[in-house]
Coordinates of C-alpha atoms and ligand atoms in Angstrom, one line a residue:
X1 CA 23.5 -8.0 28.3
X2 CA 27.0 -8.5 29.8
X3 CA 29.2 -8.9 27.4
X4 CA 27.3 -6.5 25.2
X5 CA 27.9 -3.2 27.3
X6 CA 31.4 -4.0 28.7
X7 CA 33.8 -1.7 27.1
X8 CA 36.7 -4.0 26.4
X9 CA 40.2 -2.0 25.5
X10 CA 42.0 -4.7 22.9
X11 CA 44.5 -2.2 22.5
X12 CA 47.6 -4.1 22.5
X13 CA 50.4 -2.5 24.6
X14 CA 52.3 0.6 23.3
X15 CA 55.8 -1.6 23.0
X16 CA 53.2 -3.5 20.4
X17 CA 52.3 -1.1 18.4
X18 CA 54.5 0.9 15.8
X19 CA 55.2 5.1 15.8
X20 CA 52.1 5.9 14.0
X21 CA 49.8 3.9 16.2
X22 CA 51.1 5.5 19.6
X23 CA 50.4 8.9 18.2
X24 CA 46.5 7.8 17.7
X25 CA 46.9 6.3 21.5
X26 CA 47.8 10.2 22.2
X27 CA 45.4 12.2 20.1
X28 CA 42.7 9.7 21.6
X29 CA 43.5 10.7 24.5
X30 CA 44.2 14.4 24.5
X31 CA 40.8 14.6 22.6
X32 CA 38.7 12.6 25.0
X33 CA 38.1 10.3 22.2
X34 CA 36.8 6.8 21.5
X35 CA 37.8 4.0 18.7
X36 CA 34.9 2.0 17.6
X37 CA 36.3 -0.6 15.2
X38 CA 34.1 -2.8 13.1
X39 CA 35.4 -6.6 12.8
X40 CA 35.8 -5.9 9.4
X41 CA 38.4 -3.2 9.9
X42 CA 42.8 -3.8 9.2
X43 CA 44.0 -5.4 11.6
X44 CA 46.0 -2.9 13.0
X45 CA 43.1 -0.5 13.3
X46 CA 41.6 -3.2 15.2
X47 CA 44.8 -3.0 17.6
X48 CA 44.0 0.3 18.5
X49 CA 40.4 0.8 19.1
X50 CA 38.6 0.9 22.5
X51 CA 35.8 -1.9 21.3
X52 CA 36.0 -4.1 17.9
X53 CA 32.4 -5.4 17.6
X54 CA 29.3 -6.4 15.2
X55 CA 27.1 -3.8 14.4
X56 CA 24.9 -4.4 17.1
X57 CA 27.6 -4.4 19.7
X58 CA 28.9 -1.1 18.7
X59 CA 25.7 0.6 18.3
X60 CA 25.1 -0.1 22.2
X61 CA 28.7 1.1 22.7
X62 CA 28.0 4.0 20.6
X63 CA 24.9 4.4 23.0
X64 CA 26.9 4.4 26.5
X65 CA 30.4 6.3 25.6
X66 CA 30.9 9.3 28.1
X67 CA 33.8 10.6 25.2
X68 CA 33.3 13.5 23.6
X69 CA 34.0 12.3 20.4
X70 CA 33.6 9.3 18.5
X71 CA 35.9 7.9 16.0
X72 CA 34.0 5.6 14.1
X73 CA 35.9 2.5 12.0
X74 CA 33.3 1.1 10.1
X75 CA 31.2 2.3 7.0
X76 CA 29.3 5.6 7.2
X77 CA 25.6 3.6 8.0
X78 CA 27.8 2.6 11.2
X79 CA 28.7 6.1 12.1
X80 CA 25.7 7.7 11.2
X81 CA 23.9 5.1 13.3
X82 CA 26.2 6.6 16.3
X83 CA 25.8 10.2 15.3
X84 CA 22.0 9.5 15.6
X85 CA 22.5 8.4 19.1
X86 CA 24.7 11.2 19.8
X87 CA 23.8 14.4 18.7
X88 CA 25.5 16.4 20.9
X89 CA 28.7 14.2 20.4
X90 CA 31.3 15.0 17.1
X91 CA 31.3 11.7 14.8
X92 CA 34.4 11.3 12.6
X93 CA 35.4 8.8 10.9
X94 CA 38.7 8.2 8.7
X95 CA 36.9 7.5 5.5
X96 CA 33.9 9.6 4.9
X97 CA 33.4 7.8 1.4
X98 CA 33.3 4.6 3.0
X99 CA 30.0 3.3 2.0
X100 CA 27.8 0.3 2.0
X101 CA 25.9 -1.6 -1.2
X102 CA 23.4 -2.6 0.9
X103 CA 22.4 1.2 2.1
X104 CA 22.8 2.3 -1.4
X105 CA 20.5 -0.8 -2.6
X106 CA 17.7 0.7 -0.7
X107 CA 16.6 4.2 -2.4
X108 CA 14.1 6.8 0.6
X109 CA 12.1 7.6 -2.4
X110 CA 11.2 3.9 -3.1
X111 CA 10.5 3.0 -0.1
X112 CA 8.1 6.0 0.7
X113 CA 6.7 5.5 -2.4
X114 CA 5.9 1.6 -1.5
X115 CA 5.1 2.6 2.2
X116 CA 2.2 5.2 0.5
X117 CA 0.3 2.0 -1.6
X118 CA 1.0 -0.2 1.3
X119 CA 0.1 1.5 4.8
X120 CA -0.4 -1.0 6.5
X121 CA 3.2 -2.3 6.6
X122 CA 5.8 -2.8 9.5
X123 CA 9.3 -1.9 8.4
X124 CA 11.6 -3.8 9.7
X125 CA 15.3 -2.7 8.6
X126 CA 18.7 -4.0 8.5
X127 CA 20.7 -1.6 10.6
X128 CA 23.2 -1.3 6.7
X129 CA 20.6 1.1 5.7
X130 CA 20.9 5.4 5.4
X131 CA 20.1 7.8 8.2
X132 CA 16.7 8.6 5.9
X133 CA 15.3 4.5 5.5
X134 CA 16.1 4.1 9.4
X135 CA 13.9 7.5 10.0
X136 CA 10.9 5.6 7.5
X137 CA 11.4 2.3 9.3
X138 CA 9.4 0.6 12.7
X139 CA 12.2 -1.1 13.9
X140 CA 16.0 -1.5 13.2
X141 CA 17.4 -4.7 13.3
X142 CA 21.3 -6.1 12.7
X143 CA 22.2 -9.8 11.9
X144 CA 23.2 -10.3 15.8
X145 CA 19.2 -9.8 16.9
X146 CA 17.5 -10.1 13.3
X147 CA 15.5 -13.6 14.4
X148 CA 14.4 -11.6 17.8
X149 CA 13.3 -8.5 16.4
X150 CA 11.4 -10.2 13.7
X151 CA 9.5 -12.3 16.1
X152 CA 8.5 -9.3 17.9
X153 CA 6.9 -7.7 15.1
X154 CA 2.9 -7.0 15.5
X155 CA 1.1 -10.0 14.5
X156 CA -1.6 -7.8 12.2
X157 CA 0.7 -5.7 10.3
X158 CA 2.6 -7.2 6.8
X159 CA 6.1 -7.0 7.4
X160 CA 8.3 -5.5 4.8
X161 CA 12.1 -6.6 5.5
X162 CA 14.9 -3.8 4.2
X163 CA 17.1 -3.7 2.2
X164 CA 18.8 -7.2 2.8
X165 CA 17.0 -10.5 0.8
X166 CA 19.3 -13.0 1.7
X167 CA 19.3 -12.4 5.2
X168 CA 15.7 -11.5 5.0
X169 CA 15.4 -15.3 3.8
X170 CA 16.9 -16.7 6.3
X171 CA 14.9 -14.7 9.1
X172 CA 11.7 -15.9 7.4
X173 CA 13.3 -19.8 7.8
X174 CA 14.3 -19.3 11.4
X175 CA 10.6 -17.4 12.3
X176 CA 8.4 -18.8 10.0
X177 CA 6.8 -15.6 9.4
X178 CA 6.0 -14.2 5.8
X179 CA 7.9 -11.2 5.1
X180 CA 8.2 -9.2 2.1
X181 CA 11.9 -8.2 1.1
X182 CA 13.5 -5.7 -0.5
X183 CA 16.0 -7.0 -3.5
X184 CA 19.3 -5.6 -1.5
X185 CA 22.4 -7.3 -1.4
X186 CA 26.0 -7.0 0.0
X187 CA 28.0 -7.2 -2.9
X188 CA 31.0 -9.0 -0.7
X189 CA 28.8 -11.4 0.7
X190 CA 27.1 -12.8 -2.8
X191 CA 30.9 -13.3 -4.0
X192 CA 31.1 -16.7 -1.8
X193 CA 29.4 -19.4 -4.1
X194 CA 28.2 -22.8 -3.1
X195 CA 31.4 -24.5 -5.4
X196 CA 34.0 -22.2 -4.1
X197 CA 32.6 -23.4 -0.3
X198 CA 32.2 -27.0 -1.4
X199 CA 35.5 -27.2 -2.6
X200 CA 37.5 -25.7 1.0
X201 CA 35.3 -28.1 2.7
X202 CA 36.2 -31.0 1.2
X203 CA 40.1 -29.9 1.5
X204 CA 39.0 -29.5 5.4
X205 CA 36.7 -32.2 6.3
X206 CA 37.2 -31.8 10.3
X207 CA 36.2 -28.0 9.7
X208 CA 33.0 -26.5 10.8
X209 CA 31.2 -23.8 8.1
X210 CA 30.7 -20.9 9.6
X211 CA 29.0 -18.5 7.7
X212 CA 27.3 -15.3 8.0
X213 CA 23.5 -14.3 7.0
X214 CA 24.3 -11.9 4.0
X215 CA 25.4 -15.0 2.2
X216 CA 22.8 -16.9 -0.4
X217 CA 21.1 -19.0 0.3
X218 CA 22.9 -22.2 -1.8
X219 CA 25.7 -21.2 0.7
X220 CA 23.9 -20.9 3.8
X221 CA 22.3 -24.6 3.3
X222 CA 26.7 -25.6 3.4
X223 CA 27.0 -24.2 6.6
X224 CA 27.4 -25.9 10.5
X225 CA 26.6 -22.6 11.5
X226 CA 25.2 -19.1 10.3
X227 CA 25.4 -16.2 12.9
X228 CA 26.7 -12.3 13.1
X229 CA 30.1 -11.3 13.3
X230 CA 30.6 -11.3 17.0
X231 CA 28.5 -14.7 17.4
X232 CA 31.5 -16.0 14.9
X233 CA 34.0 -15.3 18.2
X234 CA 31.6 -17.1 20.9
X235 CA 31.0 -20.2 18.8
X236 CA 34.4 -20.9 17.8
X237 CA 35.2 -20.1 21.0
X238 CA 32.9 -22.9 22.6
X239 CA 32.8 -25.3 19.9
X240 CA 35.0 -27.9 20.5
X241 CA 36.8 -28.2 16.9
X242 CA 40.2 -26.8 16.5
X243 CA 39.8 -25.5 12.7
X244 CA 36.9 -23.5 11.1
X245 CA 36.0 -22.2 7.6
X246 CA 35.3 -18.3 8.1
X247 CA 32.8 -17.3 5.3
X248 CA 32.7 -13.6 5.9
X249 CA 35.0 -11.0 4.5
X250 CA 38.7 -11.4 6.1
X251 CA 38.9 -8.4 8.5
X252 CA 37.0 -11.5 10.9
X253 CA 40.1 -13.4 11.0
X254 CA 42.1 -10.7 12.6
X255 CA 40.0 -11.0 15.8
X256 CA 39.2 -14.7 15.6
X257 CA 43.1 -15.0 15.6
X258 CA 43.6 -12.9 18.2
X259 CA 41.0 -13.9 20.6
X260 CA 41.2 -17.2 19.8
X261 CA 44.6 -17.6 19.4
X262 CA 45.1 -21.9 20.1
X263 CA 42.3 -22.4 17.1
X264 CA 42.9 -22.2 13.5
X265 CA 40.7 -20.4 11.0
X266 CA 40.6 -20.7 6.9
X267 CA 39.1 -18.4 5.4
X268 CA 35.9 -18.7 3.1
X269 CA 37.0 -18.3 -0.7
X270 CA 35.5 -16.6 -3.3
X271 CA 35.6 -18.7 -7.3
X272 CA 38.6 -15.7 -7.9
X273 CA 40.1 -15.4 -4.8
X274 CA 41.1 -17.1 -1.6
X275 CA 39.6 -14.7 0.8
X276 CA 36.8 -11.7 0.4
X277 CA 37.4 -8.2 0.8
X278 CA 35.2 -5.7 1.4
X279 CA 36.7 -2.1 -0.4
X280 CA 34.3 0.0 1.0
X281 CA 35.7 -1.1 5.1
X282 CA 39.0 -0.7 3.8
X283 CA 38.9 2.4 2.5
X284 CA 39.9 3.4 6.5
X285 CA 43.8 2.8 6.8
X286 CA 46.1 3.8 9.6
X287 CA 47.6 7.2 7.7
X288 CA 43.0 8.6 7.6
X289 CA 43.0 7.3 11.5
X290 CA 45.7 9.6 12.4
X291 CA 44.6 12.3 10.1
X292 CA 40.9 12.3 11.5
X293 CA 42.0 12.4 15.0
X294 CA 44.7 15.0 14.6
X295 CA 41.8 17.3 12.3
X296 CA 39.0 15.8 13.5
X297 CA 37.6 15.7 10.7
X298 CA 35.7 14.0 8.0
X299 CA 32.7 14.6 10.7
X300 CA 29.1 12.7 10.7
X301 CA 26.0 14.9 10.0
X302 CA 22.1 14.0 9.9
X303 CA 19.8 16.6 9.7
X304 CA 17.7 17.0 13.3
X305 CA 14.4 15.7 11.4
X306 CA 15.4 13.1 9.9
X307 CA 17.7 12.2 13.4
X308 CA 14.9 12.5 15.2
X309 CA 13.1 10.2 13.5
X310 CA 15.5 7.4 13.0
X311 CA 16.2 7.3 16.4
X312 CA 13.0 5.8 18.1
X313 CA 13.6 2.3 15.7
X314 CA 17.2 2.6 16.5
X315 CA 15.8 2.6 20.4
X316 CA 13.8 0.0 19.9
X317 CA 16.1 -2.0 18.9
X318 CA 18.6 -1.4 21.7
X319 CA 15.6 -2.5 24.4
X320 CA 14.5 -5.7 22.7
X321 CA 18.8 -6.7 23.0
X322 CA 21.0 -9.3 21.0
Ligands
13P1 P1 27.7 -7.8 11.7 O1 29.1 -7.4 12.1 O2 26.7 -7.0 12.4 O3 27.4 -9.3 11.7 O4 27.5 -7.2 10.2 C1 28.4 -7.6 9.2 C2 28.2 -6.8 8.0 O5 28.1 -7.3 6.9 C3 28.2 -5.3 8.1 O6 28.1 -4.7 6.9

């Protein structure tokens, strides 16, 4: 679990960091405040926050904060997720509109409607799912403990996988077990084909793929290997090439480069573009960082019913570990 529960503070120091930054450093402070920053986040909202993670990482750091508030960099599944933890805490995040395709692909009403014909089914769901699917669901799961949770999962119940195919498929490869999955995709992830990944490895030979889940499958089959977020940092970390090809959106590259810093790192291209961007995690910018912790405000809200259901899968989760 070490390396999980350590709060690390990447803020670089205050001579680093530019006039709007320090004033964040000071609200933070003066408001007993923590910055949770997703790796997808700018990089210079990265710079300031008390712990850049993967969703599964900042869910236990969302779990183990002693701040009274949390100021949540991510998309609004990511906050809410904290908020559900920590009801007596104020969640804010800069961007309440920042959103998710993968939540939105996954409707409550469908999925109690599919739940009703099909009771005996074990919901496993993708952590990028609303406040409301969580609350409907057995167990949560993110792409940093997917394979673990899944093999957990009772032997005599058929397991429906939410909202995410792709990375549904490639649970059911690594387990071998039969799930159903819901059509969901992240609409950043698709955007990597397998011609626009063949073609930046053949103009980097030496370069190991890595890739994450959320990717299809004709991409997946390209890559050396296919892990979360924060397993992208250990492995190039460990592996002993000195180049990799990212193929996740490009907030990554911020960290890899930072934490990494002797290694280089090219990131995955799209058939349009040479990297991938996720609008909806950079709908946060510096100006809404400083804003919300000024205001504190846009905050995070889930009604107690549906809170107090979505936790125990949340809790689950966080016992079985990455
Ligand atoms: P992780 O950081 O948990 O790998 O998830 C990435 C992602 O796509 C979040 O939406």
């Amino acid at each position: 679990m070490k390396g999980i529960l350590d709060v690390e503070n990447r803020a670089a120091s205050p001579d680093q960091l530019g006039g709007l930054q320090r004033d964040i450093l000071d609200f933070k402070k003066q408001r007993n405040a923590i910055i949770l920053a997703h790796n997808y986040q700018l990089g210079e909202i990265q710079d300031v926050a008390d712990y850049v993670g993967d969703s599964l990482g900042l869910s236990y750091q969302a779990s183990k904060t002693g701040a009274d508030v949390i100021v949540f960099c991510g998309v609004h599944f990511m906050a809410e997720t904290a908020k559900i933890i920590n009801p007596a805490k104020k969640v804010v995040m800069p961007d309440i509109h920042a959103g998710c395709s993968l939540s939105d692909s996954c409707d409550p009403a469908d999925l109690r409607r599919y739940l009703s014909e099909r009771p005996n089914t074990y919901v496993v769901a993708y952590i990028n799912c609303s406040a409301e699917v969580k609350s409907l669901s057995n167990v949560i799961c993110t792409s940093g403990n997917a394979v673990k949770v899944v093999e957990g999962a009772p032997r005599d119940r058929e397991i429906l996988f939410v909202p995410d195919e792709n990375l549904g498929q490639w649970v059911m490869e690594k387990t071998g077990r039969p799930m159903k999955l819901w059509k969901g995709f992240c609409h950043a992830h698709v955007l990597f084909t397998h011609e626009s990944i063949m073609r930046v490895r053949r103009e980097n030979p030496s370069a190991p793929v890595v890739a994450h889940p959320e990717c299809v499958k004709s991409v997946r089959m390209l890559a050396d290997h296919i892990c979360s977020t924060e397993g992208m940092v250990k492995f190039t970390r460990e592996n002993e090439a000195g180049s990799f090809i990212i193929v996740t959106e490009e907030g990554m590259l911020h960290r890899l480069r930072k934490e990494v810093p002797h290694k280089k790192f090219i990131p995955g291209p799209t058939n349009h573009c040479p990297c991938n961007r996720c609008e909806f995690m950079k709908m946060n910018t510096l100006e809404k960082l400083h804003a919300c912790l000024r205001d504190l405000q846009p905050e995070v809200d889930v009604p107690e019913e549906i809170r107090r259901r979505a936790l125990q899968p949340i809790e689950r989760m966080l016992s079985i570990g990455r």
